[in-house]
PDB file of C-alpha atoms in Angstrom:
ATOM      1  CA  PHE A 154      14.314   1.079  12.175  1.00  0.00           C
ATOM      2  CA  PHE A 155      14.810  -1.366   9.313  1.00  0.00           C
ATOM      3  CA  PHE A 156      17.638  -3.490  10.618  1.00  0.00           C
ATOM      4  CA  GLY A 157      19.390  -5.110   7.672  1.00  0.00           C
ATOM      5  CA  VAL A 158      16.441  -4.871   5.267  1.00  0.00           C
ATOM      6  CA  SER A 159      17.372  -5.104   1.611  1.00  0.00           C
ATOM      7  CA  ASN A 160      15.493  -3.503  -1.259  1.00  0.00           C
ATOM      8  CA  MET A 161      12.368  -5.106  -2.688  1.00  0.00           C
ATOM      9  CA  PRO A 162      13.334  -7.678  -5.345  1.00  0.00           C
ATOM     10  CA  ASP A 163      12.017  -6.708  -8.775  1.00  0.00           C
ATOM     11  CA  THR A 164      10.554 -10.156  -9.467  1.00  0.00           C
ATOM     12  CA  ALA A 165       8.478 -10.307  -6.263  1.00  0.00           C
ATOM     13  CA  VAL A 166       7.018  -6.875  -6.923  1.00  0.00           C
ATOM     14  CA  GLN A 167       6.374  -7.482 -10.595  1.00  0.00           C
ATOM     15  CA  ASP A 168       4.757 -10.873  -9.975  1.00  0.00           C
ATOM     16  CA  LEU A 169       2.265  -9.330  -7.558  1.00  0.00           C
ATOM     17  CA  LEU A 170       1.697  -5.876  -9.007  1.00  0.00           C
ATOM     18  CA  GLY A 171       2.157  -6.437 -12.726  1.00  0.00           C
ATOM     19  CA  GLU A 172       4.572  -4.905 -15.168  1.00  0.00           C
ATOM     20  CA  HIS A 173       3.281  -1.303 -14.996  1.00  0.00           C
ATOM     21  CA  LEU A 174       2.094   1.136 -12.339  1.00  0.00           C
ATOM     22  CA  LEU A 175       0.775   4.662 -12.564  1.00  0.00           C
ATOM     23  CA  GLU A 176       2.598   7.594 -11.080  1.00  0.00           C
ATOM     24  CA  GLY A 177       0.357  10.608 -11.549  1.00  0.00           C
ATOM     25  CA  THR A 178      -0.710  10.399 -15.190  1.00  0.00           C
ATOM     26  CA  MET A 179       2.354   8.454 -16.337  1.00  0.00           C
ATOM     27  CA  THR A 180       2.552   4.686 -16.829  1.00  0.00           C
ATOM     28  CA  LEU A 181       5.932   3.385 -15.702  1.00  0.00           C
ATOM     29  CA  ASN A 182       7.692   0.054 -15.237  1.00  0.00           C
ATOM     30  CA  THR A 183       6.936  -1.446 -11.814  1.00  0.00           C
ATOM     31  CA  ALA A 184      10.492  -2.634 -11.224  1.00  0.00           C
ATOM     32  CA  ASN A 185      11.864   0.847 -11.957  1.00  0.00           C
ATOM     33  CA  ILE A 186       9.343   2.589  -9.713  1.00  0.00           C
ATOM     34  CA  LEU A 187       9.769   0.288  -6.732  1.00  0.00           C
ATOM     35  CA  HIS A 188      13.433  -0.682  -7.041  1.00  0.00           C
ATOM     36  CA  SER A 189      14.429   1.168  -3.866  1.00  0.00           C
ATOM     37  CA  ALA A 190      11.390   0.235  -1.752  1.00  0.00           C
ATOM     38  CA  LYS A 191      12.127  -1.696   1.428  1.00  0.00           C
ATOM     39  CA  TYR A 192       8.446  -2.533   1.912  1.00  0.00           C
ATOM     40  CA  VAL A 193       5.315  -2.049  -0.169  1.00  0.00           C
ATOM     41  CA  GLY A 194       1.868  -1.290   1.166  1.00  0.00           C
ATOM     42  CA  ILE A 195      -0.990  -2.303  -1.102  1.00  0.00           C
ATOM     43  CA  TYR A 196      -3.868   0.073  -0.403  1.00  0.00           C
ATOM     44  CA  PHE A 197      -7.356  -1.104  -1.352  1.00  0.00           C
ATOM     45  CA  SER A 198      -9.774   1.820  -1.336  1.00  0.00           C
ATOM     46  CA  ALA A 199     -12.567   3.549  -3.267  1.00  0.00           C
ATOM     47  CA  HIS A 200     -13.912   7.052  -3.831  1.00  0.00           C
ATOM     48  CA  TRP A 201     -17.470   6.029  -2.826  1.00  0.00           C
ATOM     49  CA  CYS A 202     -16.403   4.543   0.535  1.00  0.00           C
ATOM     50  CA  SER A 203     -16.708   7.061   3.392  1.00  0.00           C
ATOM     51  CA  PRO A 204     -14.276   5.231   5.749  1.00  0.00           C
ATOM     52  CA  CYS A 205     -11.773   5.219   2.853  1.00  0.00           C
ATOM     53  CA  ARG A 206     -12.293   8.941   2.265  1.00  0.00           C
ATOM     54  CA  ALA A 207     -11.617   9.537   5.956  1.00  0.00           C
ATOM     55  CA  PHE A 208      -8.495   7.332   6.104  1.00  0.00           C
ATOM     56  CA  THR A 209      -6.808   8.309   2.804  1.00  0.00           C
ATOM     57  CA  PRO A 210      -5.720  11.801   4.015  1.00  0.00           C
ATOM     58  CA  LYS A 211      -4.288  10.236   7.193  1.00  0.00           C
ATOM     59  CA  LEU A 212      -2.351   7.692   5.149  1.00  0.00           C
ATOM     60  CA  ALA A 213      -1.163  10.436   2.763  1.00  0.00           C
ATOM     61  CA  SER A 214       0.120  12.482   5.694  1.00  0.00           C
ATOM     62  CA  SER A 215       1.855   9.439   7.194  1.00  0.00           C
ATOM     63  CA  TYR A 216       3.330   8.570   3.797  1.00  0.00           C
ATOM     64  CA  ASN A 217       4.628  12.092   3.118  1.00  0.00           C
ATOM     65  CA  GLU A 218       5.982  12.657   6.627  1.00  0.00           C
ATOM     66  CA  HIS A 219       7.349   9.216   7.515  1.00  0.00           C
ATOM     67  CA  LEU A 220       6.737   6.160   5.363  1.00  0.00           C
ATOM     68  CA  LYS A 221       8.238   7.355   2.065  1.00  0.00           C
ATOM     69  CA  ASN A 222      11.428   8.525   3.789  1.00  0.00           C
ATOM     70  CA  ASP A 223      11.725   5.134   5.497  1.00  0.00           C
ATOM     71  CA  GLY A 224      11.518   3.208   2.205  1.00  0.00           C
ATOM     72  CA  ILE A 225       7.858   2.198   2.370  1.00  0.00           C
ATOM     73  CA  GLU A 226       6.060   2.656  -0.940  1.00  0.00           C
ATOM     74  CA  ILE A 227       2.270   2.578  -1.227  1.00  0.00           C
ATOM     75  CA  VAL A 228       0.394   1.230  -4.258  1.00  0.00           C
ATOM     76  CA  PHE A 229      -3.308   2.031  -4.635  1.00  0.00           C
ATOM     77  CA  VAL A 230      -5.657  -0.690  -5.866  1.00  0.00           C
ATOM     78  CA  SER A 231      -8.982   0.876  -6.756  1.00  0.00           C
ATOM     79  CA  GLU A 232     -12.337  -0.595  -5.835  1.00  0.00           C
ATOM     80  CA  ASP A 233     -14.085   2.282  -7.655  1.00  0.00           C
ATOM     81  CA  LYS A 234     -16.991   1.483  -9.928  1.00  0.00           C
ATOM     82  CA  THR A 235     -15.755   3.560 -12.878  1.00  0.00           C
ATOM     83  CA  GLU A 236     -12.423   4.684 -14.277  1.00  0.00           C
ATOM     84  CA  ALA A 237     -13.536   8.316 -13.917  1.00  0.00           C
ATOM     85  CA  GLU A 238     -14.052   7.802 -10.149  1.00  0.00           C
ATOM     86  CA  PHE A 239     -10.641   6.101  -9.955  1.00  0.00           C
ATOM     87  CA  LYS A 240      -8.894   8.995 -11.729  1.00  0.00           C
ATOM     88  CA  ASP A 241     -10.631  11.611  -9.590  1.00  0.00           C
ATOM     89  CA  TYR A 242      -9.724   9.819  -6.357  1.00  0.00           C
ATOM     90  CA  PHE A 243      -6.165   8.951  -7.412  1.00  0.00           C
ATOM     91  CA  LYS A 244      -5.429  12.674  -7.969  1.00  0.00           C
ATOM     92  CA  GLU A 245      -5.579  13.056  -4.168  1.00  0.00           C
ATOM     93  CA  MET A 246      -2.900  10.419  -3.562  1.00  0.00           C
ATOM     94  CA  PRO A 247       0.880  10.954  -3.431  1.00  0.00           C
ATOM     95  CA  TRP A 248       1.764   7.314  -4.244  1.00  0.00           C
ATOM     96  CA  LYS A 249       1.534   4.848  -7.142  1.00  0.00           C
ATOM     97  CA  ALA A 250      -1.465   2.895  -8.459  1.00  0.00           C
ATOM     98  CA  VAL A 251      -2.299  -0.271 -10.357  1.00  0.00           C
ATOM     99  CA  PRO A 252      -3.939   0.860 -13.636  1.00  0.00           C
ATOM    100  CA  TYR A 253      -7.742   0.740 -13.441  1.00  0.00           C
ATOM    101  CA  ASP A 254      -8.069  -1.499 -16.489  1.00  0.00           C
ATOM    102  CA  SER A 255      -5.496  -4.027 -15.232  1.00  0.00           C
ATOM    103  CA  SER A 256      -6.535  -7.572 -14.333  1.00  0.00           C
ATOM    104  CA  VAL A 257      -4.007  -7.299 -11.492  1.00  0.00           C
ATOM    105  CA  ARG A 258      -6.642  -5.420  -9.441  1.00  0.00           C
ATOM    106  CA  GLY A 259      -8.910  -8.474  -9.245  1.00  0.00           C
ATOM    107  CA  ASN A 260      -5.991 -10.839  -8.727  1.00  0.00           C
ATOM    108  CA  LEU A 261      -4.741  -8.831  -5.731  1.00  0.00           C
ATOM    109  CA  LYS A 262      -8.237  -8.600  -4.242  1.00  0.00           C
ATOM    110  CA  THR A 263      -8.535 -12.386  -4.450  1.00  0.00           C
ATOM    111  CA  LYS A 264      -4.989 -13.122  -3.246  1.00  0.00           C
ATOM    112  CA  PHE A 265      -5.341 -10.968  -0.138  1.00  0.00           C
ATOM    113  CA  LYS A 266      -9.010 -11.927   0.470  1.00  0.00           C
ATOM    114  CA  ILE A 267     -10.223  -8.343   0.435  1.00  0.00           C
ATOM    115  CA  ASP A 268     -13.859  -8.173   1.479  1.00  0.00           C
ATOM    116  CA  THR A 269     -13.885  -4.787   3.232  1.00  0.00           C
ATOM    117  CA  ILE A 270     -12.156  -1.486   2.549  1.00  0.00           C
ATOM    118  CA  PRO A 271     -10.113   0.467   3.356  1.00  0.00           C
ATOM    119  CA  LYS A 272      -7.439  -2.203   3.590  1.00  0.00           C
ATOM    120  CA  LEU A 273      -3.661  -1.754   3.693  1.00  0.00           C
ATOM    121  CA  VAL A 274      -1.543  -4.890   3.312  1.00  0.00           C
ATOM    122  CA  ILE A 275       2.197  -4.494   3.967  1.00  0.00           C
ATOM    123  CA  LEU A 276       4.632  -6.719   2.066  1.00  0.00           C
ATOM    124  CA  SER A 277       8.191  -7.603   3.036  1.00  0.00           C
ATOM    125  CA  PRO A 278      11.190  -7.442   0.686  1.00  0.00           C
ATOM    126  CA  ASP A 279      10.457 -10.975  -0.545  1.00  0.00           C
ATOM    127  CA  GLY A 280       6.806 -10.155  -1.278  1.00  0.00           C
ATOM    128  CA  LYS A 281       5.319 -11.903   1.768  1.00  0.00           C
ATOM    129  CA  VAL A 282       2.642 -10.326   3.962  1.00  0.00           C
ATOM    130  CA  VAL A 283       4.119  -8.659   7.040  1.00  0.00           C
ATOM    131  CA  CYS A 284       0.919  -6.920   8.156  1.00  0.00           C
ATOM    132  CA  GLN A 285      -2.628  -7.669   7.034  1.00  0.00           C
ATOM    133  CA  ASP A 286      -4.173  -4.722   8.954  1.00  0.00           C
ATOM    134  CA  GLY A 287      -2.058  -1.709   8.042  1.00  0.00           C
ATOM    135  CA  VAL A 288      -5.046   0.645   8.404  1.00  0.00           C
ATOM    136  CA  LYS A 289      -5.246  -0.044  12.149  1.00  0.00           C
ATOM    137  CA  ALA A 290      -1.461   0.091  12.470  1.00  0.00           C
ATOM    138  CA  ILE A 291      -1.264   3.531  10.795  1.00  0.00           C
ATOM    139  CA  LYS A 292      -4.194   4.842  12.844  1.00  0.00           C
ATOM    140  CA  ASP A 293      -2.406   3.651  16.015  1.00  0.00           C
ATOM    141  CA  ASP A 294       1.025   4.907  14.930  1.00  0.00           C
ATOM    142  CA  PRO A 295       1.187   7.319  11.950  1.00  0.00           C
ATOM    143  CA  THR A 296       5.005   7.147  11.935  1.00  0.00           C
ATOM    144  CA  GLY A 297       4.808   3.503  10.842  1.00  0.00           C
ATOM    145  CA  LYS A 298       7.548   2.564  13.315  1.00  0.00           C
ATOM    146  CA  SER A 299       5.303   0.005  14.997  1.00  0.00           C
ATOM    147  CA  LEU A 300       4.130  -1.362  11.657  1.00  0.00           C
ATOM    148  CA  LEU A 301       7.097  -3.468  10.632  1.00  0.00           C
ATOM    149  CA  PRO A 302       9.496  -6.045  11.995  1.00  0.00           C
ATOM    150  CA  GLY A 303      12.634  -4.425  13.337  1.00  0.00           C
ATOM    151  CA  ALA A 304      10.773  -1.800  15.354  1.00  0.00           C
ATOM    152  CA  LYS A 305      12.344  -1.486  18.768  1.00  0.00           C
ATOM    153  CA  LYS A 306       9.275  -2.818  20.596  1.00  0.00           C
ATOM    154  CA  GLY A 307       5.569  -3.407  20.451  1.00  0.00           C
ATOM    155  CA  TRP A 308       4.893  -3.621  16.718  1.00  0.00           C
ATOM    156  CA  LYS A 309       2.952  -6.845  17.112  1.00  0.00           C
ATOM    157  CA  GLN A 310       0.681  -5.324  19.757  1.00  0.00           C
ATOM    158  CA  LYS A 311      -0.034  -2.305  17.576  1.00  0.00           C
ATOM    159  CA  CYS A 312      -1.160  -4.445  14.644  1.00  0.00           C
ATOM    160  CA  SER A 313      -3.006  -7.415  16.049  1.00  0.00           C
ATOM    161  CA  LYS A 314      -3.357  -9.168  12.704  1.00  0.00           C
ATOM    162  CA  CYS A 315       0.312  -8.858  11.776  1.00  0.00           C
ATOM    163  CA  THR A 316       2.576 -11.846  11.640  1.00  0.00           C
ATOM    164  CA  ILE A 317       6.309 -12.126  11.248  1.00  0.00           C
ATOM    165  CA  MET A 318       7.216 -14.143   8.171  1.00  0.00           C
TER     166      MET A 318
END
């Protein structure tokens, strides 16, 4: 359902997410990790947040069953209070993460005006926001087909805060 979408440009991803991301316990180059992503979802969440704890397994299921295969990569941005909480929570996630000690975490929170969590912001191939309310969109449609431009119909109705850039 991604009509003519090219891969995420390395510079857009790196500018927003920083030079390195975590994949499991490994620190890897952002451009290398996300070079084949068509879209990137930035997932703001925390171990201590009960709505986050309820949504994360749903997002993981959607990611494993649909999103990853369709070229949508997820990057976790922790709002945990300690690095130990971050590490414990991140073990449950099948996607990438911004390192806990990175200043990028605060920069992303400010850029996307994050004041509540969980929050999932979907970025287009050029790094622009395609959907500001990915949590609602995934709850409404776990396949993600209604989440992005190029869906056959109705994606805007499914995600009321989404805009086409």
